[in-house]
Short mmCIF file of C-alpha atoms and ligand atoms in Angstrom, two decimals:
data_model
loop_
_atom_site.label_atom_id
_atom_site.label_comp_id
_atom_site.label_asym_id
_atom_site.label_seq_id
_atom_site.Cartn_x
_atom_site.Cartn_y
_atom_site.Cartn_z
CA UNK H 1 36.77 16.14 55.64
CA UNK H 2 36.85 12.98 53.70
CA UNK H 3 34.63 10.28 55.25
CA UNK H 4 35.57 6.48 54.70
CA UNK H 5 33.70 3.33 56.35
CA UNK H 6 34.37 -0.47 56.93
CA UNK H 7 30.94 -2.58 57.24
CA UNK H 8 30.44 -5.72 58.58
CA UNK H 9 28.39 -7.60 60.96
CA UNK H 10 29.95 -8.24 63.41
CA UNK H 11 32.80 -5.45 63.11
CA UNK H 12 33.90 -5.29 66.23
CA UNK H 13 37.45 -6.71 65.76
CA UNK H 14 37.94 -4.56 62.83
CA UNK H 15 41.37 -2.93 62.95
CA UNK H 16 40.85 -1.14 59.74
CA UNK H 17 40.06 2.40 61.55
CA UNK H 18 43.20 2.27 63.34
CA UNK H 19 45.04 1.69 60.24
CA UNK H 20 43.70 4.04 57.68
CA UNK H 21 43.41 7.00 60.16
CA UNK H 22 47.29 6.34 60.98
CA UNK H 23 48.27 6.40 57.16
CA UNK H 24 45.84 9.42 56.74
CA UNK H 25 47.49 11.20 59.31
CA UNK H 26 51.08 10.65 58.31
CA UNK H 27 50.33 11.64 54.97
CA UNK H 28 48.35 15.08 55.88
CA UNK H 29 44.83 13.89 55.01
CA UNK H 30 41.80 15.33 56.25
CA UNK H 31 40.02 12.30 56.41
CA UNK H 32 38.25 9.79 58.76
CA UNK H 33 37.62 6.31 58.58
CA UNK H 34 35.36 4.69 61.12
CA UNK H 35 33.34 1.18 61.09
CA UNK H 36 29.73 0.56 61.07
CA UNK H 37 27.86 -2.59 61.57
CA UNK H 38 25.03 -3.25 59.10
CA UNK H 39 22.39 -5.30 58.29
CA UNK H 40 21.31 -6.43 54.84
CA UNK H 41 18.69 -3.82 54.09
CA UNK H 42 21.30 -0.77 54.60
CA UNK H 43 23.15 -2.28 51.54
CA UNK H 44 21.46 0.25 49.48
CA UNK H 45 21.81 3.42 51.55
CA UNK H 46 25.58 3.02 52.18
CA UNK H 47 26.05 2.79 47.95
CA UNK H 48 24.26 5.67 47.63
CA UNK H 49 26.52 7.63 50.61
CA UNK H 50 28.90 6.92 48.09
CA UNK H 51 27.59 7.80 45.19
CA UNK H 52 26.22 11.08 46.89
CA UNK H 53 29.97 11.97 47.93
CA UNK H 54 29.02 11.19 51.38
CA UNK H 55 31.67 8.41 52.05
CA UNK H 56 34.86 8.66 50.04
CA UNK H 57 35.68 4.66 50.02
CA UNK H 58 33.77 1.84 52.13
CA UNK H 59 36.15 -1.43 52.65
CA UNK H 60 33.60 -4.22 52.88
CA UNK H 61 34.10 -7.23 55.34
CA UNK H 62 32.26 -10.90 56.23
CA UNK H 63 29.47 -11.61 55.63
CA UNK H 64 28.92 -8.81 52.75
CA UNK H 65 31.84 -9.30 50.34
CA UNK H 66 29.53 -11.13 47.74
CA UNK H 67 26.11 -9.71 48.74
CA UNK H 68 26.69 -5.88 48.00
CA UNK H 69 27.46 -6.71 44.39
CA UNK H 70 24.17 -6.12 43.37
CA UNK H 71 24.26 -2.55 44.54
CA UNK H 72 27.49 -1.14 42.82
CA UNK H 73 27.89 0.27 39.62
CA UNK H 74 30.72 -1.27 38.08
CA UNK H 75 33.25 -4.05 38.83
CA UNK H 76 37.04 -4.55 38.67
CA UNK H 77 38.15 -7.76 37.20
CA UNK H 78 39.86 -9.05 40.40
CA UNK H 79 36.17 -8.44 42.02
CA UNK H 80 34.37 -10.10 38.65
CA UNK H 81 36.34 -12.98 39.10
CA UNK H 82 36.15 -13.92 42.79
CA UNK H 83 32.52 -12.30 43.03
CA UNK H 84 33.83 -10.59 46.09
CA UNK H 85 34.31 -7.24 46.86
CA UNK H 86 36.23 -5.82 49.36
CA UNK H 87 36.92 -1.84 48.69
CA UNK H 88 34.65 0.58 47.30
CA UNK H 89 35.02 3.98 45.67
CA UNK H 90 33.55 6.55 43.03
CA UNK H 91 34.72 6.69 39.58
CA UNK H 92 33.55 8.66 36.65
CA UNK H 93 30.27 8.66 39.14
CA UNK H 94 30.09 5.08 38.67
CA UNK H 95 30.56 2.98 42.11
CA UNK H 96 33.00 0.56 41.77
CA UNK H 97 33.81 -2.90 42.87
CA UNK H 98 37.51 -3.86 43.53
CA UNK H 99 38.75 -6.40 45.44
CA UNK H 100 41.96 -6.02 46.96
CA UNK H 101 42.34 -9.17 48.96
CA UNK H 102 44.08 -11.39 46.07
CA UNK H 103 46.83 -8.95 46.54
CA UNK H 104 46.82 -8.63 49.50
CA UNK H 105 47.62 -12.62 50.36
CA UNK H 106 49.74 -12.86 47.64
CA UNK H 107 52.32 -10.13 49.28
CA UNK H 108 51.81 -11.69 52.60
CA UNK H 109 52.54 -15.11 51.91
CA UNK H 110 55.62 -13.81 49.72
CA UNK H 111 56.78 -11.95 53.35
CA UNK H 112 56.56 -15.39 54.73
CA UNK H 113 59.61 -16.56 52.44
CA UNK H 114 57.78 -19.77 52.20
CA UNK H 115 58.07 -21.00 49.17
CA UNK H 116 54.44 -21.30 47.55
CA UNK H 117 55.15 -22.47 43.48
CA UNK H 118 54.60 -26.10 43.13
CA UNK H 119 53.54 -26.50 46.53
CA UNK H 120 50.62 -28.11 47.92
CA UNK H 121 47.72 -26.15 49.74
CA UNK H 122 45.42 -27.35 51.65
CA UNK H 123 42.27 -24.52 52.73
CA UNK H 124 39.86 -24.93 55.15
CA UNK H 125 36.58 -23.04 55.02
CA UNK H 126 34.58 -22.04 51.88
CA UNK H 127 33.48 -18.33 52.90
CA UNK H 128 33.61 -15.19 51.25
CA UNK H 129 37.25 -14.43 51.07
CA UNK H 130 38.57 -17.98 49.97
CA UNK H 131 38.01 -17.49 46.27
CA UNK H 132 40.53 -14.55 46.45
CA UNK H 133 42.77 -16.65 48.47
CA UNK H 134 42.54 -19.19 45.35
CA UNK H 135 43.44 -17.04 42.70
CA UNK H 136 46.33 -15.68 44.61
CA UNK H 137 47.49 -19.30 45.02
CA UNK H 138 46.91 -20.06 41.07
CA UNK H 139 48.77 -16.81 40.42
CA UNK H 140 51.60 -18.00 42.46
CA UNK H 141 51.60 -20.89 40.94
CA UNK H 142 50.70 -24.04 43.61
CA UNK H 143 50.61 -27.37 42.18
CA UNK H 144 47.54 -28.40 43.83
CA UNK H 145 44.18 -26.75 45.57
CA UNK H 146 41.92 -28.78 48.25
CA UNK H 147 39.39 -27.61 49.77
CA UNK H 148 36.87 -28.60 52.96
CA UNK H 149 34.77 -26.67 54.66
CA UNK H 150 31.81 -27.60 57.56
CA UNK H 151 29.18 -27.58 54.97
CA UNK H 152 30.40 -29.31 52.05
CA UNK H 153 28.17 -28.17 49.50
CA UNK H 154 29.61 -24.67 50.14
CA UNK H 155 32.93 -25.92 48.51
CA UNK H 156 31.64 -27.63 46.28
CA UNK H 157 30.12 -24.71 44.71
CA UNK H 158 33.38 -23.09 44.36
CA UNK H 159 34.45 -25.42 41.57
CA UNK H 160 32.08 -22.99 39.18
CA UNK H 161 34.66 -20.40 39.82
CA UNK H 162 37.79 -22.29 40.23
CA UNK H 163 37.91 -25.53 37.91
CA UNK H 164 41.46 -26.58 39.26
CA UNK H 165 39.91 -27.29 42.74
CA UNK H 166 40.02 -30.32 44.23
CA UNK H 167 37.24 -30.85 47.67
CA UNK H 168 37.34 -33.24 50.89
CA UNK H 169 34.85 -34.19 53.37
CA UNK H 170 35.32 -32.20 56.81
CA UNK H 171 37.17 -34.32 58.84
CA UNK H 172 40.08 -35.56 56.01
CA UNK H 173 43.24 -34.62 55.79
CA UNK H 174 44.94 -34.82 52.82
CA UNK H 175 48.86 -34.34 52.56
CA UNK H 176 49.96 -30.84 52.09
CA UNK H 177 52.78 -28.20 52.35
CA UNK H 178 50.72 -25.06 53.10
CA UNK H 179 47.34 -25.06 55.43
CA UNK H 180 45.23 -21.74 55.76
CA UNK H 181 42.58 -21.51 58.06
CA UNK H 182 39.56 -19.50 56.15
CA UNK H 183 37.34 -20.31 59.12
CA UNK H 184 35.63 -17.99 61.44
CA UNK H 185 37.02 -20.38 63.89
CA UNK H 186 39.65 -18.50 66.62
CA UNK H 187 37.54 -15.04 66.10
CA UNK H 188 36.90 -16.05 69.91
CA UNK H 189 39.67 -16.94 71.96
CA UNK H 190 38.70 -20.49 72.96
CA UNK H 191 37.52 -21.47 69.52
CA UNK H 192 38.94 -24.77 68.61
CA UNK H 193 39.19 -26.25 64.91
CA UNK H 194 37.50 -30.21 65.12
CA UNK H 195 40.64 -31.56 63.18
CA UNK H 196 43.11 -33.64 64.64
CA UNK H 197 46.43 -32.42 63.01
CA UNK H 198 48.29 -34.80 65.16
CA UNK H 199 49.83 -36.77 62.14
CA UNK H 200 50.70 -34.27 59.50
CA UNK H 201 54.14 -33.89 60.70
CA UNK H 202 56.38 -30.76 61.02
CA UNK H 203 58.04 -28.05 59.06
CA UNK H 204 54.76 -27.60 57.43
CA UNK H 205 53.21 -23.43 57.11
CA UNK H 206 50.08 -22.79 59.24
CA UNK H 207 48.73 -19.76 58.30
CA UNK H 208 45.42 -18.38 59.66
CA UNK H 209 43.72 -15.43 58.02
CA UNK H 210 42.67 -14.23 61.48
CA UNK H 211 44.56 -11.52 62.96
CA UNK H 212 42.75 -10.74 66.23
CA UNK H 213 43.56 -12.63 68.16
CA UNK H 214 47.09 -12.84 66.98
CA UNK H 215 47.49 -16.57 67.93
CA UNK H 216 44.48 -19.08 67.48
CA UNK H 217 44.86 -22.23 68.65
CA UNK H 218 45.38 -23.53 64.88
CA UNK H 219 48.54 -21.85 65.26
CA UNK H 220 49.64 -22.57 68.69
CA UNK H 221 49.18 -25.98 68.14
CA UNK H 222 51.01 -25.88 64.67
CA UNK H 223 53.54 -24.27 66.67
CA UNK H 224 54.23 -27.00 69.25
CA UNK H 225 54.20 -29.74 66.57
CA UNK H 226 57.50 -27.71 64.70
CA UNK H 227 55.65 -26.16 62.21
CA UNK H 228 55.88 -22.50 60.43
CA UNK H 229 52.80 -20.27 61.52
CA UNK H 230 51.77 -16.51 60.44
CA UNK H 231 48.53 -14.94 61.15
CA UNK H 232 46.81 -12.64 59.14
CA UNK H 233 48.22 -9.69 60.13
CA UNK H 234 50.33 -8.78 57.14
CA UNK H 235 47.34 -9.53 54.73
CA UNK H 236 45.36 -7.04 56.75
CA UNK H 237 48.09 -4.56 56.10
CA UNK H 238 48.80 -5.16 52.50
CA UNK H 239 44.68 -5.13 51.37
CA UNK H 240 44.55 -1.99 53.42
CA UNK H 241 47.68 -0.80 51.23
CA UNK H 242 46.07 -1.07 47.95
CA UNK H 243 42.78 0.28 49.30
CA UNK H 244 44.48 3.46 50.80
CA UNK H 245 46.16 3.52 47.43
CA UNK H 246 42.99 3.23 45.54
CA UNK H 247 41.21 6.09 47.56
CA UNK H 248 44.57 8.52 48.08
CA UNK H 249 46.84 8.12 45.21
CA UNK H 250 49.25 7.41 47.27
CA UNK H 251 51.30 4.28 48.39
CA UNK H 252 51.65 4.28 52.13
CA UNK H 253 54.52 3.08 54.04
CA UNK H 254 54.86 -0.06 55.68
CA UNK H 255 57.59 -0.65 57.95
CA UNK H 256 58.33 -2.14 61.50
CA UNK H 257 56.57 0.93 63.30
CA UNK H 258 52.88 0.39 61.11
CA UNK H 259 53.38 -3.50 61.90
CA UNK H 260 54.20 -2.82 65.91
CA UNK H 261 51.30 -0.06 65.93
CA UNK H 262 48.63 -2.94 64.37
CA UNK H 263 50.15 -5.37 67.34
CA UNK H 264 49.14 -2.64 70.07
P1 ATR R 301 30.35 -16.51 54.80
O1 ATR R 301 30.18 -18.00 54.76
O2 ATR R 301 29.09 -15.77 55.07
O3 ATR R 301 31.16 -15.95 53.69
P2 ATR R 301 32.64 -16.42 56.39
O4 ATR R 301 32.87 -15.90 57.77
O5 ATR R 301 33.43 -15.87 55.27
O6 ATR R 301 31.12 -16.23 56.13
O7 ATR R 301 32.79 -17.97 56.40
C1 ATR R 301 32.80 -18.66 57.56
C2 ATR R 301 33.50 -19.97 57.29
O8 ATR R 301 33.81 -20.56 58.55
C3 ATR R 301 32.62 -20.96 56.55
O9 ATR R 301 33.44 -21.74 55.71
C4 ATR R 301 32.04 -21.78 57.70
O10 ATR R 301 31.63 -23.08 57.37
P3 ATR R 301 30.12 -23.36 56.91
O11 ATR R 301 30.07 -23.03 55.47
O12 ATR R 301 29.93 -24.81 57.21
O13 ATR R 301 29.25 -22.48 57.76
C5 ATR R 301 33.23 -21.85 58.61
N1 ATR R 301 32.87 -22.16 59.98
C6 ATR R 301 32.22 -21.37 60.87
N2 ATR R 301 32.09 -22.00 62.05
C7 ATR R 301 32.68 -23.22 61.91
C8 ATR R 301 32.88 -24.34 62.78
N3 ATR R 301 32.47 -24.32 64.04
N4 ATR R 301 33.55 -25.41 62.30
C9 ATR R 301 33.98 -25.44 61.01
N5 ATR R 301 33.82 -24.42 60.14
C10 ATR R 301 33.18 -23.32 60.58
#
């Protein structure tokens, strides 16, 4: 049986399992996928599970996107350029690096309909997946980038990756068409963002990269104030796409019934 993994700490909320064993089944794989919380110093042993043959694929997930570089082999460009990994597998007994999220956004905010070239995008949070969300956005072609996150020197630090960046203190708003909430904040329930949105206006997309819950308060508030909101929900699915795809060869289907079986 082929053996996959998704690590993270915490990985609780991940609904990767439930996704990968459903595509599995429906296309007669003799697989499993289950998650596993780790801890730094298992970095190492997990590589070599897949160098070993152990573990098929590994999807990796906060706070390890950037931090298990060091142990692979090789790296895709898409995982060179953001730094960040996010799906692992064997090749030519080489581990390798890919990172799957810049796709993965760049489908789901196309499923939106919003319109995205020449637009103006406003992130907020500086963690590990934001600089795949950035070169999604430069691929799509936005017209402008700012970023602000808690700890400001954390966004700062991005502008050695991404040039076209522009930052903000925590706390200002600039004007923008498009807002995505990088944040761990909405993970929990009751999690509220400290940013009064009260006077950016309506007909603006909200979109928070957390699925689970499926409505943070980012969004219900957006919501209220007239504004188009998604959650991360279709990102999860498309990353997960081009992972499966990586691993089995094989482009799995995506339809209403995969969407309503995530929502369970
Ligand atoms: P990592 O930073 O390890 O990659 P992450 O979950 O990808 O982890 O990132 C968490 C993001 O949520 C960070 O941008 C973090 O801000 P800091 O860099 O200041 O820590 C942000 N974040 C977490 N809790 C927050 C809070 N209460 N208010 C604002 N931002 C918060």
């Amino acid at each position: 049986m082929k053996k996959f993994l998704v690590i993270g700490n915490p990985i609780e909320h991940s609904l990767s399992p439930k996704l990968q064993n459903y595509w599995m089944k429906k296309n007669n794989i003799n697989g499993l996928y289950k998650k596993k919380k780790l801890n730094d110093n298992e970095l190492e042993n997990l590589v070599s599970d897949i160098r070993n043959k152990n573990l098929i694929g590994v999807n990796v997930t906060v706070p390890f996107k950037r931090k298990i570089i060091s142990y692979i082999d090789e790296l895709e460009p898409s995982a060179e350029k953001t730094q960040s990994v996010n799906t692992i597998y064997l090749k030519s007994n080489k581990v390798v690096g890919q990172n799957t999220d810049i796709d993965g956004f760049e489908r789901a905010l196309k499923f939106t309909k919003f319109e995205t070239s020449g637009k103006k995008i406003f992130i907020l949070g500086a963690g590990g997946v934001v600089p795949s969300i950035i070169t999604a956005l430069n691929k799509m072609k936005a017209s402008t980038i700012t970023i602000s996150n808690r700890t400001r020197q954390k966004a700062d630090d991005l502008k050695n990756l991404f040039k076209n960046i522009k930052i903000v203190d925590w706390g200002n708003i600039p004007d923008f068409d498009i807002i995505i909430n990088s944040t761990s904040v909405g993970l929990n329930k009751n999690d509220v963002i400290n940013l009064d949105f009260s006077n950016v206006g309506k007909n603006k997309m909200f979109y928070d990269l957390i699925y689970n819950p499926k409505e943070t308060n980012f969004l219900k508030s957006a919501k209220k104030q007239g504004n188009f909101t998604e959650n991360g929900k279709m990102m999860f699915i498309y990353q997960a796409s081009s992972a499966f795809k990586i691993w089995h060869g094989i482009e799995p289907e995506i339809n209403d019934e995969v969407i309503k079986f995530i929502d369970q």
